[in-house]
Amino acid sequence: MTSLPKDRKAVVIYSGGMDSFTMLQSVRQIREVYALTFDYGQRHGSKELRCAEQVCQQYNIPHQVIDITSIKQLMQSSSLINSNMDIPDGNYEQGNMKSTVVPNRNMILISMAVSYALSIGAAEVYYGAHSGDHEIYPDCRPVFVEALNKAAALCDWNKVSVVAPYLHRSKAEILQDGLSMQLDYSQTWTCYKGNEKACGKCGACKERLQAFALCGTEDPVKYADQL
């Protein structure tokens, strides 16, 4: 990321997961950060939101949790929201993870974050899409970010940039960034199932565990198959 004066405000969409956690910690070194977390009815939301709140309290980061759970009735095609659908186990790949796509989620969340940025005089909105998302989630592709930037430049007299710093980087590369900052990943939640312990079987867990393996270190989060 380009180093700019830290007094420049930025909004970070912070889910409580490891990618947005790494991004939050990186951006706060170069910006005055305002974190936004959205509760849109995701099944693992209670875990993610708790992690996000605790981290922002610890680092004294201004943080708002926005309750938009009323929109989940419009997104029932996603297993992340519809409790009558099973969260798929298996690898993090398109065929297996298709049911977890939340229709148009990032456009909705980023649009609200842009509104917040405009209201507080922030010049940028950050979100944590990465290269492994491109084939699975349409709203994490570079072409989507490019289009949103064009819209954000036109929606108001003041321009806001949508920034996805990890857009062309892998989960393992993101983790390596965080490890170089000595971040504590026990403060994050990734599992889509939202149980007491991470399942270790869903695509999100498997991708996370693979990233830790590639970085040659152990995930501090406890998994269901661990004593």
GROMACS .gro file of C-alpha atoms in nm:
model
  227
    1MET     CA    1   0.000   0.000   0.000
    2THR     CA    2   0.117   0.354  -0.074
    3SER     CA    3   0.226   0.546   0.235
    4LEU     CA    4   0.021   0.863   0.282
    5PRO     CA    5  -0.027   1.094   0.582
    6LYS     CA    6  -0.184   0.901   0.871
    7ASP     CA    7  -0.428   1.184   0.944
    8ARG     CA    8  -0.611   1.091   0.625
    9LYS     CA    9  -0.930   0.905   0.716
   10ALA     CA   10  -1.024   0.564   0.577
   11VAL     CA   11  -1.319   0.332   0.629
   12VAL     CA   12  -1.236  -0.037   0.664
   13ILE     CA   13  -1.506  -0.301   0.612
   14TYR     CA   14  -1.411  -0.534   0.894
   15SER     CA   15  -1.583  -0.872   0.915
   16GLY     CA   16  -1.375  -1.016   1.196
   17GLY     CA   17  -1.215  -1.272   0.964
   18MET     CA   18  -0.842  -1.313   0.908
   19ASP     CA   19  -0.822  -1.122   0.579
   20SER     CA   20  -1.002  -0.811   0.703
   21PHE     CA   21  -0.812  -0.837   1.035
   22THR     CA   22  -0.480  -0.825   0.850
   23MET     CA   23  -0.604  -0.541   0.634
   24LEU     CA   24  -0.731  -0.343   0.933
   25GLN     CA   25  -0.399  -0.374   1.112
   26SER     CA   26  -0.206  -0.275   0.801
   27VAL     CA   27  -0.425   0.023   0.712
   28ARG     CA   28  -0.429   0.162   1.064
   29GLN     CA   29  -0.052   0.212   1.037
   30ILE     CA   30  -0.099   0.462   0.753
   31ARG     CA   31  -0.453   0.598   0.806
   32GLU     CA   32  -0.695   0.720   1.069
   33VAL     CA   33  -0.918   0.412   1.055
   34TYR     CA   34  -1.294   0.384   1.105
   35ALA     CA   35  -1.416   0.025   1.107
   36LEU     CA   36  -1.756  -0.092   0.985
   37THR     CA   37  -1.893  -0.439   1.054
   38PHE     CA   38  -2.218  -0.554   0.896
   39ASP     CA   39  -2.465  -0.799   1.045
   40TYR     CA   40  -2.662  -0.916   0.744
   41GLY     CA   41  -2.789  -1.237   0.900
   42GLN     CA   42  -2.484  -1.453   0.825
   43ARG     CA   43  -2.493  -1.779   1.019
   44HIS     CA   44  -2.143  -1.732   1.157
   45GLY     CA   45  -2.210  -1.368   1.238
   46SER     CA   46  -2.214  -1.396   1.616
   47LYS     CA   47  -1.857  -1.527   1.609
   48GLU     CA   48  -1.729  -1.279   1.352
   49LEU     CA   49  -1.896  -0.980   1.514
   50ARG     CA   50  -1.760  -1.067   1.857
   51CYS     CA   51  -1.407  -1.090   1.719
   52ALA     CA   52  -1.446  -0.758   1.539
   53GLU     CA   53  -1.576  -0.580   1.848
   54GLN     CA   54  -1.299  -0.715   2.071
   55VAL     CA   55  -1.020  -0.619   1.830
   56CYS     CA   56  -1.151  -0.265   1.780
   57GLN     CA   57  -1.186  -0.218   2.154
   58GLN     CA   58  -0.833  -0.344   2.211
   59TYR     CA   59  -0.681  -0.105   1.958
   60ASN     CA   60  -0.917   0.184   2.031
   61ILE     CA   61  -1.046   0.190   1.673
   62PRO     CA   62  -1.378   0.371   1.614
   63HIS     CA   63  -1.616   0.088   1.524
   64GLN     CA   64  -1.977   0.055   1.425
   65VAL     CA   65  -2.176  -0.266   1.385
   66ILE     CA   66  -2.454  -0.205   1.134
   67ASP     CA   67  -2.762  -0.423   1.168
   68ILE     CA   68  -2.903  -0.495   0.823
   69THR     CA   69  -3.047  -0.835   0.907
   70SER     CA   70  -3.380  -0.736   0.754
   71ILE     CA   71  -3.229  -0.784   0.407
   72LYS     CA   72  -3.160  -1.155   0.462
   73GLN     CA   73  -3.510  -1.234   0.337
   74LEU     CA   74  -3.390  -1.116  -0.005
   75MET     CA   75  -3.085  -1.346  -0.002
   76GLN     CA   76  -3.225  -1.689   0.078
   77SER     CA   77  -3.038  -1.856  -0.209
   78SER     CA   78  -2.720  -1.849   0.004
   79SER     CA   79  -2.634  -2.120   0.254
   80LEU     CA   80  -2.454  -1.854   0.461
   81ILE     CA   81  -2.796  -1.709   0.539
   82ASN     CA   82  -3.058  -1.980   0.479
   83SER     CA   83  -3.053  -2.214   0.781
   84ASN     CA   84  -3.242  -2.476   0.580
   85MET     CA   85  -2.939  -2.522   0.356
   86ASP     CA   86  -2.623  -2.709   0.453
   87ILE     CA   87  -2.290  -2.530   0.460
   88PRO     CA   88  -2.078  -2.740   0.221
   89ASP     CA   89  -1.770  -2.923   0.344
   90GLY     CA   90  -1.470  -2.968   0.119
   91ASN     CA   91  -1.216  -2.756  -0.060
   92TYR     CA   92  -1.242  -2.385  -0.130
   93GLU     CA   93  -1.331  -2.399  -0.498
   94GLN     CA   94  -1.612  -2.282  -0.724
   95GLY     CA   95  -1.819  -2.599  -0.756
   96ASN     CA   96  -1.816  -2.669  -0.385
   97MET     CA   97  -1.859  -2.314  -0.255
   98LYS     CA   98  -2.124  -2.189  -0.499
   99SER     CA   99  -2.405  -2.215  -0.243
  100THR     CA  100  -2.223  -1.971  -0.011
  101VAL     CA  101  -2.248  -1.682  -0.257
  102VAL     CA  102  -2.457  -1.405  -0.100
  103PRO     CA  103  -2.615  -1.227  -0.399
  104ASN     CA  104  -2.467  -0.881  -0.454
  105ARG     CA  105  -2.342  -0.864  -0.093
  106ASN     CA  106  -2.032  -0.658  -0.153
  107MET     CA  107  -2.208  -0.397  -0.364
  108ILE     CA  108  -2.455  -0.346  -0.079
  109LEU     CA  109  -2.191  -0.332   0.194
  110ILE     CA  110  -1.946  -0.117   0.000
  111SER     CA  111  -2.222   0.126  -0.102
  112MET     CA  112  -2.307   0.183   0.264
  113ALA     CA  113  -1.940   0.215   0.351
  114VAL     CA  114  -1.899   0.479   0.079
  115SER     CA  115  -2.191   0.673   0.231
  116TYR     CA  116  -2.020   0.658   0.570
  117ALA     CA  117  -1.689   0.766   0.420
  118LEU     CA  118  -1.851   1.068   0.255
  119SER     CA  119  -2.021   1.164   0.581
  120ILE     CA  120  -1.696   1.166   0.782
  121GLY     CA  121  -1.469   1.303   0.511
  122ALA     CA  122  -1.281   0.980   0.443
  123ALA     CA  123  -1.117   0.939   0.105
  124GLU     CA  124  -1.105   0.559   0.089
  125VAL     CA  125  -1.305   0.246   0.163
  126TYR     CA  126  -1.105  -0.075   0.209
  127TYR     CA  127  -1.236  -0.429   0.171
  128GLY     CA  128  -1.058  -0.761   0.188
  129ALA     CA  129  -1.119  -0.948  -0.137
  130HIS     CA  130  -0.829  -1.172  -0.239
  131SER     CA  131  -0.725  -1.370  -0.546
  132GLY     CA  132  -0.873  -1.697  -0.421
  133ASP     CA  133  -1.219  -1.538  -0.421
  134HIS     CA  134  -1.225  -1.446  -0.790
  135GLU     CA  135  -1.374  -1.768  -0.931
  136ILE     CA  136  -1.619  -1.820  -0.645
  137TYR     CA  137  -1.751  -1.474  -0.563
  138PRO     CA  138  -1.833  -1.243  -0.856
  139ASP     CA  139  -1.821  -0.935  -0.633
  140CYS     CA  140  -1.456  -0.999  -0.546
  141ARG     CA  141  -1.322  -0.980  -0.902
  142PRO     CA  142  -1.094  -0.698  -1.021
  143VAL     CA  143  -1.351  -0.590  -1.280
  144PHE     CA  144  -1.605  -0.543  -1.000
  145VAL     CA  145  -1.367  -0.325  -0.798
  146GLU     CA  146  -1.294  -0.119  -1.108
  147ALA     CA  147  -1.664  -0.064  -1.176
  148LEU     CA  148  -1.735   0.030  -0.814
  149ASN     CA  149  -1.457   0.287  -0.823
  150LYS     CA  150  -1.618   0.449  -1.125
  151ALA     CA  151  -1.954   0.460  -0.946
  152ALA     CA  152  -1.800   0.592  -0.624
  153ALA     CA  153  -1.642   0.876  -0.820
  154LEU     CA  154  -1.983   0.975  -0.958
  155CYS     CA  155  -2.220   0.923  -0.665
  156ASP     CA  156  -2.122   1.246  -0.488
  157TRP     CA  157  -1.934   1.570  -0.548
  158ASN     CA  158  -1.653   1.428  -0.336
  159LYS     CA  159  -1.464   1.124  -0.459
  160VAL     CA  160  -1.417   0.807  -0.257
  161SER     CA  161  -1.183   0.531  -0.374
  162VAL     CA  162  -1.266   0.164  -0.317
  163VAL     CA  163  -0.941  -0.012  -0.228
  164ALA     CA  164  -0.887  -0.389  -0.222
  165PRO     CA  165  -0.517  -0.417  -0.128
  166TYR     CA  166  -0.512  -0.798  -0.141
  167LEU     CA  167  -0.706  -0.833  -0.464
  168HIS     CA  168  -0.420  -1.007  -0.644
  169ARG     CA  169  -0.272  -1.187  -0.346
  170SER     CA  170  -0.342  -1.532  -0.200
  171LYS     CA  171  -0.465  -1.621   0.147
  172ALA     CA  172  -0.117  -1.743   0.238
  173GLU     CA  173   0.040  -1.415   0.122
  174ILE     CA  174  -0.209  -1.221   0.334
  175LEU     CA  175  -0.128  -1.438   0.633
  176GLN     CA  176   0.243  -1.386   0.574
  177ASP     CA  177   0.185  -1.011   0.590
  178GLY     CA  178   0.010  -1.054   0.921
  179LEU     CA  179   0.276  -1.282   1.063
  180SER     CA  180   0.539  -1.023   0.972
  181MET     CA  181   0.337  -0.778   1.185
  182GLN     CA  182   0.320  -1.040   1.462
  183LEU     CA  183  -0.060  -1.043   1.456
  184ASP     CA  184  -0.255  -1.276   1.682
  185TYR     CA  185  -0.491  -1.476   1.461
  186SER     CA  186  -0.671  -1.626   1.761
  187GLN     CA  187  -0.857  -1.293   1.745
  188THR     CA  188  -1.022  -1.390   1.415
  189TRP     CA  189  -1.301  -1.621   1.302
  190THR     CA  190  -1.326  -1.790   0.962
  191CYS     CA  191  -1.552  -2.098   0.987
  192TYR     CA  192  -1.882  -2.057   0.804
  193LYS     CA  193  -2.073  -2.278   1.048
  194GLY     CA  194  -2.041  -2.054   1.352
  195ASN     CA  195  -2.030  -2.332   1.613
  196GLU     CA  196  -1.841  -2.311   1.941
  197LYS     CA  197  -1.527  -2.436   1.767
  198ALA     CA  198  -1.427  -2.406   1.402
  199CYS     CA  199  -1.534  -2.716   1.208
  200GLY     CA  200  -1.213  -2.761   1.008
  201LYS     CA  201  -1.417  -2.914   0.725
  202CYS     CA  202  -1.594  -2.631   0.540
  203GLY     CA  203  -1.419  -2.463   0.249
  204ALA     CA  204  -1.340  -2.152   0.452
  205CYS     CA  205  -1.170  -2.355   0.726
  206LYS     CA  206  -0.977  -2.564   0.475
  207GLU     CA  207  -0.849  -2.258   0.293
  208ARG     CA  208  -0.743  -2.103   0.624
  209LEU     CA  209  -0.564  -2.418   0.740
  210GLN     CA  210  -0.388  -2.449   0.406
  211ALA     CA  211  -0.262  -2.090   0.438
  212PHE     CA  212  -0.116  -2.163   0.781
  213ALA     CA  213   0.046  -2.481   0.650
  214LEU     CA  214   0.200  -2.294   0.356
  215CYS     CA  215   0.339  -2.037   0.599
  216GLY     CA  216   0.484  -2.313   0.816
  217THR     CA  217   0.298  -2.221   1.133
  218GLU     CA  218   0.006  -2.348   1.339
  219ASP     CA  219  -0.339  -2.189   1.346
  220PRO     CA  220  -0.408  -2.068   1.702
  221VAL     CA  221  -0.785  -2.113   1.658
  222LYS     CA  222  -0.927  -2.430   1.814
  223TYR     CA  223  -1.096  -2.683   1.585
  224ALA     CA  224  -1.367  -2.936   1.662
  225ASP     CA  225  -1.137  -3.236   1.611
  226GLN     CA  226  -0.886  -3.104   1.866
  227LEU     CA  227  -0.904  -3.208   2.231
   0.00000   0.00000   0.00000
